[in-house]
Coordinates of C-alpha atoms in Angstrom, one line a residue:
X148 CA -0.5 -6.4 17.8
X149 CA -2.0 -11.2 22.0
X150 CA -3.6 -9.1 24.1
X151 CA 0.1 -8.3 24.0
X152 CA -0.5 -7.2 20.6
X153 CA -4.0 -8.2 19.5
X154 CA -5.7 -5.9 22.0
X155 CA -5.1 -3.1 19.5
X156 CA -7.3 -4.9 17.0
X157 CA -9.8 -5.7 19.7
X158 CA -10.0 -2.0 20.0
X159 CA -9.3 -1.0 16.4
X160 CA -11.4 0.8 13.9
X161 CA -10.5 4.2 15.3
X162 CA -7.1 4.8 13.9
X163 CA -4.7 4.0 11.6
X164 CA -0.1 4.1 6.6
X165 CA 0.8 3.4 3.4
X166 CA 2.1 0.0 2.6
X167 CA 5.6 -0.3 4.0
X168 CA 7.7 -2.8 2.1
X169 CA 10.4 -4.8 3.8
X170 CA 14.0 -3.8 3.3
X171 CA 15.0 -7.0 1.7
X172 CA 17.1 -6.4 -1.4
X173 CA 15.7 -7.5 -4.8
X174 CA 16.2 -11.2 -5.7
X175 CA 17.9 -12.4 -8.9
X176 CA 15.8 -12.6 -12.0
X177 CA 14.1 -16.0 -12.4
X178 CA 16.4 -18.6 -13.9
X179 CA 14.6 -20.7 -16.5
X180 CA 17.0 -23.5 -16.0
X181 CA 15.6 -24.2 -12.5
X182 CA 12.0 -24.3 -13.5
X183 CA 10.1 -27.5 -13.7
X184 CA 8.4 -28.3 -17.0
X185 CA 4.7 -27.3 -17.0
X186 CA 5.0 -25.3 -13.8
X187 CA 7.2 -22.3 -14.4
X188 CA 8.1 -21.1 -17.9
X189 CA 11.1 -19.2 -19.2
X190 CA 11.2 -15.4 -18.8
X191 CA 8.6 -13.8 -21.0
X192 CA 6.4 -16.8 -21.2
X193 CA 3.2 -16.7 -19.1
X194 CA 3.2 -18.8 -15.9
X195 CA 1.3 -22.0 -16.2
X196 CA -0.5 -22.8 -13.0
X197 CA -1.5 -26.4 -12.2
X198 CA -5.2 -27.1 -11.5
X199 CA -5.5 -29.9 -8.9
X200 CA -8.6 -28.5 -7.2
X201 CA -11.0 -31.0 -8.8
X202 CA -9.4 -33.9 -6.9
X203 CA -9.2 -32.2 -3.5
X204 CA -12.1 -32.2 -1.0
X205 CA -13.3 -29.1 0.8
X206 CA -12.2 -28.6 4.4
X207 CA -13.9 -27.2 7.5
X208 CA -11.8 -25.3 9.9
X209 CA -13.7 -23.9 12.9
X210 CA -15.9 -21.1 11.7
X211 CA -14.9 -21.4 8.1
X212 CA -15.2 -23.6 5.0
X213 CA -12.2 -24.0 2.8
X214 CA -13.1 -24.6 -0.9
X215 CA -10.2 -25.9 -3.0
X216 CA -9.5 -23.8 -6.1
X217 CA -7.1 -23.6 -8.9
X218 CA -4.0 -21.4 -8.6
X219 CA -5.4 -19.3 -11.4
X220 CA -8.2 -18.0 -9.1
X221 CA -5.6 -16.1 -7.0
X222 CA -5.6 -12.6 -8.5
X223 CA -2.1 -11.2 -9.0
X224 CA -0.3 -14.4 -8.0
X225 CA 2.2 -14.2 -10.8
X226 CA 3.1 -10.5 -9.9
X227 CA 3.7 -10.6 -6.2
X228 CA 7.2 -9.9 -4.8
X229 CA 7.3 -13.1 -2.8
X230 CA 10.7 -12.4 -1.2
X231 CA 9.0 -9.7 0.8
X232 CA 6.5 -12.2 2.3
X233 CA 9.4 -14.7 2.9
X234 CA 10.6 -12.4 5.7
X235 CA 7.3 -12.8 7.5
X236 CA 7.3 -16.5 6.9
X237 CA 10.8 -16.9 8.4
X238 CA 9.4 -15.2 11.5
X239 CA 6.5 -17.7 11.7
X240 CA 9.0 -20.5 11.5
X241 CA 10.4 -19.3 14.8
X242 CA 7.2 -20.6 16.4
X243 CA 5.6 -22.8 13.8
X244 CA 2.4 -24.8 14.4
X245 CA 2.5 -28.6 13.8
X246 CA 1.2 -28.4 10.2
X247 CA 3.8 -26.0 9.0
X248 CA 6.8 -27.0 11.1
X249 CA 7.9 -29.8 8.6
X250 CA 8.0 -27.2 5.8
X251 CA 10.2 -24.7 7.7
X252 CA 13.6 -26.1 6.7
X253 CA 12.5 -25.7 3.1
X254 CA 11.2 -22.2 3.8
X255 CA 14.5 -21.2 5.3
X256 CA 16.5 -22.7 2.4
X257 CA 14.3 -20.8 -0.1
X258 CA 15.0 -17.5 1.7
X259 CA 18.1 -17.2 -0.5
X260 CA 16.4 -18.7 -3.5
X261 CA 15.1 -16.8 -6.5
X262 CA 11.5 -15.6 -6.7
X263 CA 11.0 -18.2 -9.4
X264 CA 12.1 -21.0 -7.1
X265 CA 9.9 -19.7 -4.3
X266 CA 6.8 -19.5 -6.6
X267 CA 7.5 -23.0 -7.9
X268 CA 7.8 -24.4 -4.4
X269 CA 4.4 -22.9 -3.5
X270 CA 2.8 -24.6 -6.5
X271 CA 4.4 -28.0 -5.7
X272 CA 3.9 -28.1 -1.9
X273 CA 0.7 -26.1 -1.2
X274 CA -2.9 -26.2 -2.2
X275 CA -5.0 -22.9 -2.3
X276 CA -8.4 -22.9 -0.7
X277 CA -10.9 -20.1 -0.9
X278 CA -12.1 -19.1 2.6
X279 CA -15.9 -19.0 3.0
X280 CA -18.3 -18.6 5.9
X281 CA -19.2 -21.9 7.3
X282 CA -22.9 -21.1 7.2
X283 CA -22.9 -19.7 3.7
X284 CA -23.5 -16.1 2.8
X285 CA -21.3 -13.6 0.9
X286 CA -17.7 -14.7 0.4
X287 CA -16.4 -11.1 0.5
X288 CA -15.5 -10.1 4.0
X289 CA -13.9 -7.0 5.6
X290 CA -10.4 -5.7 5.7
X291 CA -9.2 -3.1 8.2
X292 CA -5.7 -2.1 9.3
X293 CA -3.7 -1.3 12.4
X294 CA -0.3 0.2 13.1
X295 CA 2.4 1.0 15.7
X296 CA 2.4 4.6 16.7
X297 CA 5.6 6.6 16.9
X298 CA 5.6 9.2 19.6
X299 CA 7.9 11.6 21.5
X300 CA 8.1 11.2 25.3
X301 CA 10.0 12.2 28.4
X302 CA 11.2 10.1 31.2
X303 CA 10.2 12.8 33.7
X304 CA 7.3 15.2 33.6
X305 CA 7.7 18.7 32.5
X306 CA 7.8 21.1 29.5
X307 CA 4.2 20.0 28.6
X308 CA 4.9 16.3 28.9
X309 CA 2.5 15.5 31.7
X310 CA 0.5 12.4 30.6
X311 CA 1.9 9.2 32.1
X312 CA 1.9 5.8 30.7
X313 CA 2.1 3.1 33.4
X314 CA 3.5 -0.3 34.2
X315 CA 1.1 -2.8 35.7
X316 CA -0.1 -1.7 39.2
X317 CA 1.2 -3.9 42.0
X318 CA -2.4 -4.7 43.2
X319 CA -3.9 -5.4 39.8
X320 CA -5.6 -8.9 39.8
X321 CA -6.3 -10.8 36.6
X322 CA -10.0 -10.8 35.5
X323 CA -11.0 -8.3 38.2
X324 CA -11.9 -4.7 37.4
X325 CA -9.5 -2.1 38.7
X326 CA -10.0 1.7 38.7
X327 CA -11.5 3.1 35.5
X328 CA -9.9 5.7 33.3
X329 CA -11.9 8.5 35.0
X330 CA -11.1 7.2 38.4
X331 CA -7.4 7.0 37.6
X332 CA -7.5 10.7 36.6
X333 CA -9.5 11.9 39.6
X334 CA -9.5 9.4 42.6
X335 CA -6.7 9.8 45.1
X336 CA -6.5 6.1 46.0
X337 CA -6.0 5.2 42.3
X338 CA -3.4 7.8 41.8
X339 CA -1.5 6.6 44.9
X340 CA -1.5 3.0 43.6
X341 CA 0.0 4.3 40.4
X342 CA 2.7 6.4 42.0
X343 CA 6.2 5.2 40.9
X344 CA 4.7 3.0 38.1
X345 CA 5.2 5.7 35.5
X346 CA 7.3 4.6 32.5
X347 CA 7.3 7.8 30.4
X348 CA 5.2 10.9 29.9
X349 CA 3.5 12.1 26.7
X350 CA 2.3 15.6 25.8
X351 CA -1.2 14.6 24.6
X352 CA -3.8 12.5 26.4
X353 CA -5.4 11.6 23.1
X354 CA -2.2 10.1 21.8
X355 CA -1.9 8.2 25.0
X356 CA -5.3 6.6 24.2
X357 CA -4.2 5.9 20.6
X358 CA -1.2 4.0 22.0
X359 CA -3.4 2.0 24.3
X360 CA -5.8 1.2 21.5
X361 CA -3.0 0.0 19.3
X362 CA -1.4 -1.9 22.2
X363 CA 2.2 -1.1 21.3
X364 CA 4.3 1.8 20.2
X365 CA 7.7 3.1 19.3
X366 CA 8.7 5.9 21.7
X367 CA 11.6 8.4 21.3
X368 CA 12.2 9.1 25.0
X369 CA 14.3 12.0 26.3
X370 CA 16.2 10.9 29.4
X371 CA 16.9 13.2 32.4
X372 CA 20.4 13.9 31.2
X373 CA 19.0 15.1 27.8
X374 CA 20.0 12.1 25.8
X375 CA 17.3 10.3 23.7
X376 CA 16.8 6.7 22.7
X377 CA 14.2 4.6 21.0
X378 CA 12.2 2.1 23.0
X379 CA 9.1 0.0 22.4
X380 CA 6.2 0.0 24.9
X381 CA 4.6 -3.4 24.6
X382 CA 1.2 -4.5 26.0
X383 CA 1.4 -5.8 29.6
X384 CA -2.3 -5.9 30.7
X385 CA -5.4 -3.7 31.3
X386 CA -7.6 -2.5 34.1
X387 CA -10.3 -5.1 33.5
X388 CA -12.9 -2.7 32.1
X389 CA -14.6 -3.2 28.7
X390 CA -13.4 -1.2 25.8
X391 CA -15.8 1.4 24.6
X392 CA -15.3 3.1 21.2
X393 CA -15.1 6.9 21.5
X394 CA -15.8 7.0 17.8
X395 CA -19.0 5.1 18.3
X396 CA -20.0 7.4 21.1
X397 CA -19.5 10.5 18.9
X398 CA -21.7 8.9 16.2
X399 CA -24.4 8.0 18.6
X400 CA -24.4 11.5 20.0
X401 CA -24.8 13.0 16.5
X402 CA -21.4 14.8 16.9
X403 CA -19.8 13.2 13.9
X404 CA -20.7 11.5 10.6
X405 CA -17.1 10.5 10.0
X406 CA -15.8 8.5 13.0
X407 CA -12.4 7.9 11.4
X408 CA -9.4 9.0 13.4
X409 CA -9.0 12.2 11.3
X410 CA -12.7 13.0 12.0
X411 CA -12.2 12.5 15.7
X412 CA -9.1 14.7 15.7
X413 CA -11.1 17.4 13.9
X414 CA -13.8 17.2 16.5
X415 CA -11.3 17.5 19.3
X416 CA -9.9 20.7 17.8
X417 CA -13.4 22.2 17.8
X418 CA -14.1 21.0 21.3
X419 CA -10.9 21.2 23.4
X420 CA -12.9 21.7 26.6
X421 CA -14.5 18.2 26.1
X422 CA -11.4 16.1 25.9
X423 CA -11.9 14.4 29.2
X424 CA -15.6 13.9 28.6
X425 CA -14.7 12.0 25.4
X426 CA -11.7 10.0 26.8
X427 CA -13.7 8.9 29.9
X428 CA -16.3 7.3 27.6
X429 CA -13.7 4.5 27.3
X430 CA -13.0 3.2 30.8
X431 CA -10.4 0.7 29.7
X432 CA -6.7 1.6 30.3
X433 CA -3.8 -0.4 29.0
X434 CA -0.6 -0.9 30.9
X435 CA 2.8 -1.4 29.3
X436 CA 6.2 -2.9 29.7
X437 CA 9.4 -1.3 28.2
X438 CA 11.4 -3.2 25.7
X439 CA 14.8 -2.3 24.1
X440 CA 14.5 -1.6 20.4
X441 CA 17.8 -2.4 18.7
X442 CA 18.5 -2.0 15.0
X443 CA 17.2 -5.5 14.1
X444 CA 14.1 -5.2 16.2
X445 CA 13.3 -1.8 14.7
X446 CA 12.9 -3.4 11.2
X447 CA 9.9 -5.3 12.4
X448 CA 6.7 -4.6 14.4
X449 CA 5.8 -5.8 17.9
X450 CA 5.0 -9.5 18.6
X451 CA 1.6 -10.7 17.5
X452 CA -0.5 -13.4 19.0
X453 CA 1.6 -16.1 17.3
X454 CA 4.5 -14.8 19.4
X455 CA 6.6 -13.5 16.5
X456 CA 7.4 -10.0 15.3
X457 CA 5.1 -8.6 12.7
X458 CA 6.2 -7.6 9.2
X459 CA 4.8 -4.4 7.8
X460 CA 2.6 -5.1 4.8
X461 CA 3.0 -8.9 5.2
X462 CA 1.4 -9.7 8.5
X463 CA -2.4 -9.9 9.2
X464 CA -4.6 -10.5 12.2
X465 CA -7.2 -13.1 11.7
X466 CA -9.8 -15.1 13.6
X467 CA -7.8 -18.1 14.8
X468 CA -10.9 -20.2 14.8
X469 CA -11.0 -19.9 11.1
X470 CA -7.3 -19.6 10.1
X471 CA -4.5 -21.0 12.3
X472 CA -1.5 -18.9 13.2
X473 CA 1.4 -19.2 10.8
X474 CA -0.8 -20.0 7.8
X475 CA 0.3 -18.3 4.5
X476 CA -2.8 -16.5 3.1
X477 CA -3.4 -14.9 -0.3
X478 CA -5.2 -11.6 0.3
X479 CA -7.1 -9.6 -2.3
X480 CA -8.8 -6.3 -1.6
X481 CA -9.8 -3.4 -3.8
X482 CA -11.1 -0.1 -2.4
X483 CA -10.6 3.6 -2.3
X484 CA -7.7 3.4 0.2
X485 CA -5.5 0.7 -1.3
X486 CA -5.4 -2.2 -3.7
X487 CA -3.8 -5.4 -2.4
X488 CA -3.1 -8.7 -4.1
X489 CA -0.4 -10.4 -2.1
X490 CA 0.9 -13.2 0.1
X491 CA 0.6 -12.5 3.8
X492 CA 1.0 -14.5 7.0
X493 CA -1.6 -15.0 9.7
X494 CA 0.3 -13.9 12.8
X495 CA -2.0 -12.0 15.1
X496 CA -5.6 -11.7 16.2
X497 CA -8.0 -9.5 18.3
X498 CA -11.4 -9.9 19.8
X499 CA -12.8 -7.5 17.1
X500 CA -11.4 -9.8 14.4
X501 CA -14.1 -12.4 14.1
X502 CA -15.5 -14.4 11.2
X503 CA -14.1 -16.5 8.3
X504 CA -13.3 -13.7 5.9
X505 CA -12.0 -11.0 8.2
X506 CA -8.4 -9.6 8.5
X507 CA -6.6 -6.7 10.0
X508 CA -3.6 -5.6 8.0
X509 CA -0.5 -4.5 9.8
X510 CA 0.5 -1.3 8.0
X511 CA 3.7 -0.6 9.9
X512 CA 4.5 2.4 12.1
X513 CA 4.4 6.1 12.0
X514 CA 2.2 8.8 10.7
X515 CA 1.5 7.4 7.2
X516 CA 0.7 4.0 8.6
X517 CA -1.7 5.6 11.1
X518 CA -3.4 7.5 8.3
X519 CA -4.2 4.2 6.4
X520 CA -5.2 2.4 9.6
X521 CA -7.6 5.2 10.5
X522 CA -9.5 5.0 7.1
X523 CA -9.1 1.4 5.8
X524 CA -12.4 -0.5 5.7
X525 CA -13.1 -2.3 2.4
X526 CA -14.1 -5.7 0.9
X527 CA -11.8 -8.6 1.3
X528 CA -11.2 -12.1 -0.2
X529 CA -8.9 -14.7 1.4
X530 CA -7.3 -17.9 0.2
X531 CA -5.3 -20.1 2.6
X532 CA -2.3 -22.0 1.2
X533 CA -2.3 -25.3 3.0
X534 CA 0.3 -28.1 2.7
X535 CA -0.9 -30.8 0.4
X536 CA 0.2 -33.5 2.8
X537 CA -2.0 -32.1 5.6
X538 CA -5.4 -32.5 3.9

């Protein structure tokens, strides 16, 4: 989701599933014998949340101000299935930052604990802070979503599969513009430089751009012998040109009022002769590297900017100047597409994800995830959960 992964959010807003829960089995029911007095109550008794906010100073982190609050401010805290978020937290502990590294042994131990033990540990070890813009203004921010496309491809061209996805060109130099998208489609010198760099072929140039915008994808590739296998194409670099939104261009031209991905698809169906005209409005082309996708890897998304695999429904992209990677975050958003009140982990970013209260929600992979990512744009509130010892 790294320019290895965060490029897709740099470029997001175009596309987009339903919330995909992790496959972790349900945890045992809370055991009242393990709860601490005054923190967690026996089953059936409302959770009593400690209020320590009055004695805690506010913190400034880059572009944001963190205002300490009571746990009771976090909507839905008592109802979240924390064991789902623990899968994402374990991934963050593979590459923890200095603040959360000391907690990772406890996080790992609690991965086999009950949900009551996990919730009690949060109350004891972390302090919630409401994330606010540093310069004041509305606390409510913006939530969008991104996803990992699932596509069919062929290793060799033919049978309608004629759209190549490329490895990095040998003569590509960092921070120097290479050939544009239009030039790669029409200039002989560019096509010669790309010869032999093809990884797979798709049957739809628009889906190829979708994959480049998202920055990573799951590809069911048919090999020359007729066998198929699942691979991941991960971000490797780009051609040095600025990203231009084709949705924005359609709006500016008065071609659309709905620049969601479904709206763009409908426009393309009405204007098949203008596909290249539309695609060439975005000169940036993304190059990929092929990765094996084993059974364990397939349960998670691509690696985010933190360098760990993303967890569907529990990973978000943030502005790292406001929220450090690996930070557990309470997210609340209510809108026409989805209602969310849950623990997530800040594990990715993108140049379009800027500001204190701004997040891009990793919806997972496939068609339903894409549908959500193409439409999600609604108000957001965030609370970081920060170690008490790190104030």
